[in-house]
PDB file of C-alpha atoms in Angstrom:
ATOM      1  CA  UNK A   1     -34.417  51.209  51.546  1.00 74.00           C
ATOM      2  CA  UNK A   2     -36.002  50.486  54.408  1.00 85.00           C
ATOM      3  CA  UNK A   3     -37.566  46.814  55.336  1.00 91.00           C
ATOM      4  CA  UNK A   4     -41.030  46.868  55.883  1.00 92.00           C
ATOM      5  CA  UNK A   5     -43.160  45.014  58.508  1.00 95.00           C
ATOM      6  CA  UNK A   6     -45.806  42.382  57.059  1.00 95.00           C
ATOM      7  CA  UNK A   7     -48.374  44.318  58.027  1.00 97.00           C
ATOM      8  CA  UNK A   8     -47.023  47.586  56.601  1.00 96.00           C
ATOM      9  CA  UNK A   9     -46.260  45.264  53.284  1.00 97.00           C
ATOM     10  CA  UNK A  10     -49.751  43.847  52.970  1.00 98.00           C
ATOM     11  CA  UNK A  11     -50.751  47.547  53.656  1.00 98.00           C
ATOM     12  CA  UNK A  12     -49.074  48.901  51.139  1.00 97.00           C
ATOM     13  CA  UNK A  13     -49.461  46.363  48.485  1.00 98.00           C
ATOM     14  CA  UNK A  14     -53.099  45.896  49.096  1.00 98.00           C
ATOM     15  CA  UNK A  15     -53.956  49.766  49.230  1.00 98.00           C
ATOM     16  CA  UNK A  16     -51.649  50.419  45.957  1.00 98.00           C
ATOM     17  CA  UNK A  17     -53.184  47.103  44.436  1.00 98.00           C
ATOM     18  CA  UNK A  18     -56.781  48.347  45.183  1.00 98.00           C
ATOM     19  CA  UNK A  19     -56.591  52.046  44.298  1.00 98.00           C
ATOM     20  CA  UNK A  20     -54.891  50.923  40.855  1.00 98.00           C
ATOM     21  CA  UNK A  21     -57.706  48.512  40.062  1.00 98.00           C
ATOM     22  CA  UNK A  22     -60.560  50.313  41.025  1.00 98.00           C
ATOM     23  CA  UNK A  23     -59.057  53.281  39.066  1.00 97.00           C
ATOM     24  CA  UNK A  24     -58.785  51.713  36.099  1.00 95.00           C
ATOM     25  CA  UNK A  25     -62.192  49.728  36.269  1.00 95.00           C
ATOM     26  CA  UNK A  26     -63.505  52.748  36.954  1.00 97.00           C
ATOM     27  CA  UNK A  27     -62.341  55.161  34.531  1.00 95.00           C
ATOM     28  CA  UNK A  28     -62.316  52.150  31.278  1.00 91.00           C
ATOM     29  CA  UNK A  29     -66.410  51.796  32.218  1.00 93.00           C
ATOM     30  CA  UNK A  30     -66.479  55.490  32.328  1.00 96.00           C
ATOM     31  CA  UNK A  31     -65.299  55.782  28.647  1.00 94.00           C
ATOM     32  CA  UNK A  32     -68.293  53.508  27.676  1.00 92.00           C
ATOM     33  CA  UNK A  33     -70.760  55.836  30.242  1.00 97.00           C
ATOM     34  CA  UNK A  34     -71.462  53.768  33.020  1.00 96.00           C
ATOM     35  CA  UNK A  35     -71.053  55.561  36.383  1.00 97.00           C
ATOM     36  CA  UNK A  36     -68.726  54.949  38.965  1.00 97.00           C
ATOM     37  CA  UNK A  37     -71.205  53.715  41.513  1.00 98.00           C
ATOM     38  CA  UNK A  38     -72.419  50.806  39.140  1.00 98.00           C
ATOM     39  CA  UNK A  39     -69.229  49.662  39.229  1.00 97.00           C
ATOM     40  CA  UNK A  40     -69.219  49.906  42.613  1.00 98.00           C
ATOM     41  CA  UNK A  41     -72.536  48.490  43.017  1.00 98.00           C
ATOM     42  CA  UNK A  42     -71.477  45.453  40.800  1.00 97.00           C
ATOM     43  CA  UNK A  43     -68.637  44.387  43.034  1.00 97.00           C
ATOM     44  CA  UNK A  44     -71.343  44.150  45.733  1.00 98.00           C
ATOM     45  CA  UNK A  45     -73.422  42.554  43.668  1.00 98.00           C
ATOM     46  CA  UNK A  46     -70.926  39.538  44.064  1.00 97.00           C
ATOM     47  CA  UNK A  47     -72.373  39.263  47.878  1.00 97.00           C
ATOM     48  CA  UNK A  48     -75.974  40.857  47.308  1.00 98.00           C
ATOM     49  CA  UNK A  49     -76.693  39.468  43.791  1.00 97.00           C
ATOM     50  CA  UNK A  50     -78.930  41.706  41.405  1.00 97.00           C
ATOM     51  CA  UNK A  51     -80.218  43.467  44.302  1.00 97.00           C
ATOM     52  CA  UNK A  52     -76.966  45.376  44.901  1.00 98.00           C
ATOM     53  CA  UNK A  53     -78.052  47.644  41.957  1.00 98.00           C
ATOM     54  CA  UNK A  54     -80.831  49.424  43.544  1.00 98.00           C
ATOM     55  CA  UNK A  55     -79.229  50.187  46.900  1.00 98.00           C
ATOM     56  CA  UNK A  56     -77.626  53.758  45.785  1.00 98.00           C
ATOM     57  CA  UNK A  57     -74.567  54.573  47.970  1.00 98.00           C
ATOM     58  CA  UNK A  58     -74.798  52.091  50.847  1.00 98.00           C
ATOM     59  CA  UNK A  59     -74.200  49.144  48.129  1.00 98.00           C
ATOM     60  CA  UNK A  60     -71.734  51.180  46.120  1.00 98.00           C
ATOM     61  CA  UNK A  61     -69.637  51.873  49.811  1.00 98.00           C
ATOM     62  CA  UNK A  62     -70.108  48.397  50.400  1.00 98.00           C
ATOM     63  CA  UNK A  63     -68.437  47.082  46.785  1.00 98.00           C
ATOM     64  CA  UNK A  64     -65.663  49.731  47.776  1.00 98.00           C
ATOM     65  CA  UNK A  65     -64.979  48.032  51.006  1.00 98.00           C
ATOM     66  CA  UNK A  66     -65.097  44.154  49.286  1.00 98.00           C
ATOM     67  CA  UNK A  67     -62.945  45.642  47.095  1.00 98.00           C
ATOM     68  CA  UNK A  68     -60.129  46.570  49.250  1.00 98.00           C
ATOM     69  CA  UNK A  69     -61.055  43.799  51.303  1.00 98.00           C
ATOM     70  CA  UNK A  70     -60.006  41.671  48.558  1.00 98.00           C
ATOM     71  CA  UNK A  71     -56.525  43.370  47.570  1.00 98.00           C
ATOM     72  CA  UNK A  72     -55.558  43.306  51.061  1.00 98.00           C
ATOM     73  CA  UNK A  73     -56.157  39.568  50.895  1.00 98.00           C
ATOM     74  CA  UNK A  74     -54.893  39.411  48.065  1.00 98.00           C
ATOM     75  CA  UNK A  75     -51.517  41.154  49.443  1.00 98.00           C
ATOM     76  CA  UNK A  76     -51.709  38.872  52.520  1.00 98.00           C
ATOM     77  CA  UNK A  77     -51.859  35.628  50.429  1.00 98.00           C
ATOM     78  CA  UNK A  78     -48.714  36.529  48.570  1.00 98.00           C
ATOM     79  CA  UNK A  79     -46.990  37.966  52.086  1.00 98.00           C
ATOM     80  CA  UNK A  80     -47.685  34.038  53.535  1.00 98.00           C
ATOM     81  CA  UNK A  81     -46.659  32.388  50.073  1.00 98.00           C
ATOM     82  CA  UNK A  82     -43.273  34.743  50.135  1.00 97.00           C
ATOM     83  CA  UNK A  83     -42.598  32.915  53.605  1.00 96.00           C
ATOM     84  CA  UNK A  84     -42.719  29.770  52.412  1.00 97.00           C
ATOM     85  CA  UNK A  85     -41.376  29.938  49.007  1.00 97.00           C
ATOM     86  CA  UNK A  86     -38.414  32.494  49.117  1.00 96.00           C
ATOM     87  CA  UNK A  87     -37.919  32.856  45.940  1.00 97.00           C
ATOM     88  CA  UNK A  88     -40.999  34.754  45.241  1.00 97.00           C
ATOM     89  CA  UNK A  89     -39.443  38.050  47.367  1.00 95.00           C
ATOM     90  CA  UNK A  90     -36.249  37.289  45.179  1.00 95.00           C
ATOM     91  CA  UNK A  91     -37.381  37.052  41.883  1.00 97.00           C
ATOM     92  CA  UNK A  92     -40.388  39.592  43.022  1.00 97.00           C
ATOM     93  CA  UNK A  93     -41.307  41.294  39.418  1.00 98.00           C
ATOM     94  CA  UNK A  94     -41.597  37.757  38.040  1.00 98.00           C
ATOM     95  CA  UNK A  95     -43.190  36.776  40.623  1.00 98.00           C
ATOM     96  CA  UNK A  96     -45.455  39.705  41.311  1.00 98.00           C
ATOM     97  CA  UNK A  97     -46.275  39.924  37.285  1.00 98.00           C
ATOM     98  CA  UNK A  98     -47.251  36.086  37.413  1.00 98.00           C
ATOM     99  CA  UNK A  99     -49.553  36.643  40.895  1.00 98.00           C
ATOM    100  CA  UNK A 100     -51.048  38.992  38.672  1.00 98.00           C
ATOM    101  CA  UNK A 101     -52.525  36.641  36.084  1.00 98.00           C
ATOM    102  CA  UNK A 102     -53.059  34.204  39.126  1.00 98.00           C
ATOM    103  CA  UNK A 103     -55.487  36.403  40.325  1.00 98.00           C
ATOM    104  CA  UNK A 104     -57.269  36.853  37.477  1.00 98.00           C
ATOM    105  CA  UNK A 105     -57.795  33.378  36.577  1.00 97.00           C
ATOM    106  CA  UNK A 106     -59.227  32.815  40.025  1.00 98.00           C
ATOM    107  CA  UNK A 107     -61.694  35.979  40.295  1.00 97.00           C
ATOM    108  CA  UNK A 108     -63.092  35.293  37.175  1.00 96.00           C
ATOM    109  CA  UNK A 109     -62.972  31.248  36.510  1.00 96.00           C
ATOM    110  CA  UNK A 110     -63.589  30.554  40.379  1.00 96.00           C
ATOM    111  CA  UNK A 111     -64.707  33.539  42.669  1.00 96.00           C
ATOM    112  CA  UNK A 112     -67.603  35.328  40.070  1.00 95.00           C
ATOM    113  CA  UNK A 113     -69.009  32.333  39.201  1.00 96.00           C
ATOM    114  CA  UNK A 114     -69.637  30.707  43.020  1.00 95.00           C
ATOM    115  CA  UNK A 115     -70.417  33.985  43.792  1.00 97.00           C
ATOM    116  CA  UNK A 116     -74.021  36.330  43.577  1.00 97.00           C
ATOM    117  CA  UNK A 117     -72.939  38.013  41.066  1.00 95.00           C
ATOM    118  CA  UNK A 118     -75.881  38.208  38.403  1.00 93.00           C
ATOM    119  CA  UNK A 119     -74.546  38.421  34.846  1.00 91.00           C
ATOM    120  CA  UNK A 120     -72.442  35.065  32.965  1.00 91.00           C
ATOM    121  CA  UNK A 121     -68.828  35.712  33.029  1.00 91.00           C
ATOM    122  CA  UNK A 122     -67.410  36.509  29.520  1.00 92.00           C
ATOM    123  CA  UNK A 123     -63.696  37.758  27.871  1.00 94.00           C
ATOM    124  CA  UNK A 124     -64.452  40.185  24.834  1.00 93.00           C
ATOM    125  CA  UNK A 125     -60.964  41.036  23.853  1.00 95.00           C
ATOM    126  CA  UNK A 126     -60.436  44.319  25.078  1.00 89.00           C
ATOM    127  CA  UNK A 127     -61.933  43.446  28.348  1.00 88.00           C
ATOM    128  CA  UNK A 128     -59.474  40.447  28.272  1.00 95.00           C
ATOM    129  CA  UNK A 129     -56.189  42.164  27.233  1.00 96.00           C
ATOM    130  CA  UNK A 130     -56.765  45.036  29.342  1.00 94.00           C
ATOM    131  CA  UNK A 131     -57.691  43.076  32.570  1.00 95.00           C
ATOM    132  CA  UNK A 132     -54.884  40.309  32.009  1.00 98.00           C
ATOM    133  CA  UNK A 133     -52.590  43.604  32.036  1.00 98.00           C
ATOM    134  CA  UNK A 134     -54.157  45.359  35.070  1.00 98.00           C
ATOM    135  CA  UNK A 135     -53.805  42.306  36.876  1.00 98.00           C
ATOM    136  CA  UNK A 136     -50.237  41.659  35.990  1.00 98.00           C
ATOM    137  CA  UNK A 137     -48.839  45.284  36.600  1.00 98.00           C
ATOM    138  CA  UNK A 138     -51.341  47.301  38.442  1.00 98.00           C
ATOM    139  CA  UNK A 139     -52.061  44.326  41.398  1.00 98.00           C
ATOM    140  CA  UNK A 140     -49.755  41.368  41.492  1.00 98.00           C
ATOM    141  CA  UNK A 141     -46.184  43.765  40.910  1.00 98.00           C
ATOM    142  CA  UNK A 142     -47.351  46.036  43.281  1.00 98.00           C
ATOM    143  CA  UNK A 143     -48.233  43.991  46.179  1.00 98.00           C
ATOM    144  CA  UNK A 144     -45.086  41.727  45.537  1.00 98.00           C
ATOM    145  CA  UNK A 145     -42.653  44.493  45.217  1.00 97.00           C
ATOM    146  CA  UNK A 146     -44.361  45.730  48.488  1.00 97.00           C
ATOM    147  CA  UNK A 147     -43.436  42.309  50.285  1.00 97.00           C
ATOM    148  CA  UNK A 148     -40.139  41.893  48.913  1.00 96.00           C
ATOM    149  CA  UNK A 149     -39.237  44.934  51.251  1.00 94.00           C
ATOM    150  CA  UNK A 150     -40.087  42.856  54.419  1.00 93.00           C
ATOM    151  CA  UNK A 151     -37.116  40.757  53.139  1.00 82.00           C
ATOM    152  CA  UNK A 152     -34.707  43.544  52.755  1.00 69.00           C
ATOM    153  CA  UNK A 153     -31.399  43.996  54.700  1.00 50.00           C
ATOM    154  CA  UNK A 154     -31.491  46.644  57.063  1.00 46.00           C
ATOM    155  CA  UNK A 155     -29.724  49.428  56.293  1.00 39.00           C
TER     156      UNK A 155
END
């Protein structure tokens, strides 16, 4: 395998991270008939509040740019971390599956509710289960197995 630059690691991870979450948000709220561009429209609606709703395309494009905006900081956050604490790029599943649920906790217990974002936070089950497991194996394994490559040995 080939070792990675950090930039081509918090590329990776953040793009793989991103397309995997916005996938599955995407296609769950489709099963229960709300379009994609709501959900879109409600990751906006973190910056624009309520108002996000009602501004068709521009506001969905703009939720699909926080969005990746986010893995990619996401990714970056873990690239810095993996600097200073090694043993995250060794033991990077672990690591990568606990990042996951790191994430989680923070978007919903500390970034929706400082944010615009116009509805109360809440956990039904399903929502909860399948989130916690999103977050674990579809964001924090994927951007940490992306970084552990910038630690590899040349080959």
């Amino acid at each position: 395998m080939r070792r990675l630059s950090a930039l081509s690691a918090i590329l990776i991870g953040g793009a793989i991270a991103g397309a995997l979450d916005i996938i599955y948000a995407i296609g769950l709220s489709a099963m229960r008939g709300v379009p994609s561009m709501r959900i879109l429209q409600s990751v906006a609606s973190g910056l624009l509040g309520a108002s996000a709703f009602s501004g068709g395309m521009l506001t969905a494009s703009l939720g699909l740019a926080l969005h990746f905006f986010i893995a990619f900081a996401a990714a970056a956050i873990f690239y810095l971390a993996s600097r200073a604490m090694p043993i995250l790029s060794r033991h990077s599943i672990i690591a990568g599956l606990i990042y996951g649920l790191l994430i989680y906790a923070v978007m919903n217990l500390v970034v929706l509710p400082l944010s615009a974002y116009p509805r109360k936070v809440s956990f039904p089950l399903l929502i909860l289960v399948t989130g916690l497991f999103v977050h674990m194996f579809f964001i924090g394994l994927p951007i940490s197995l992306a970084v552990r490559r910038t630690s590899l040995a040349k080959a």
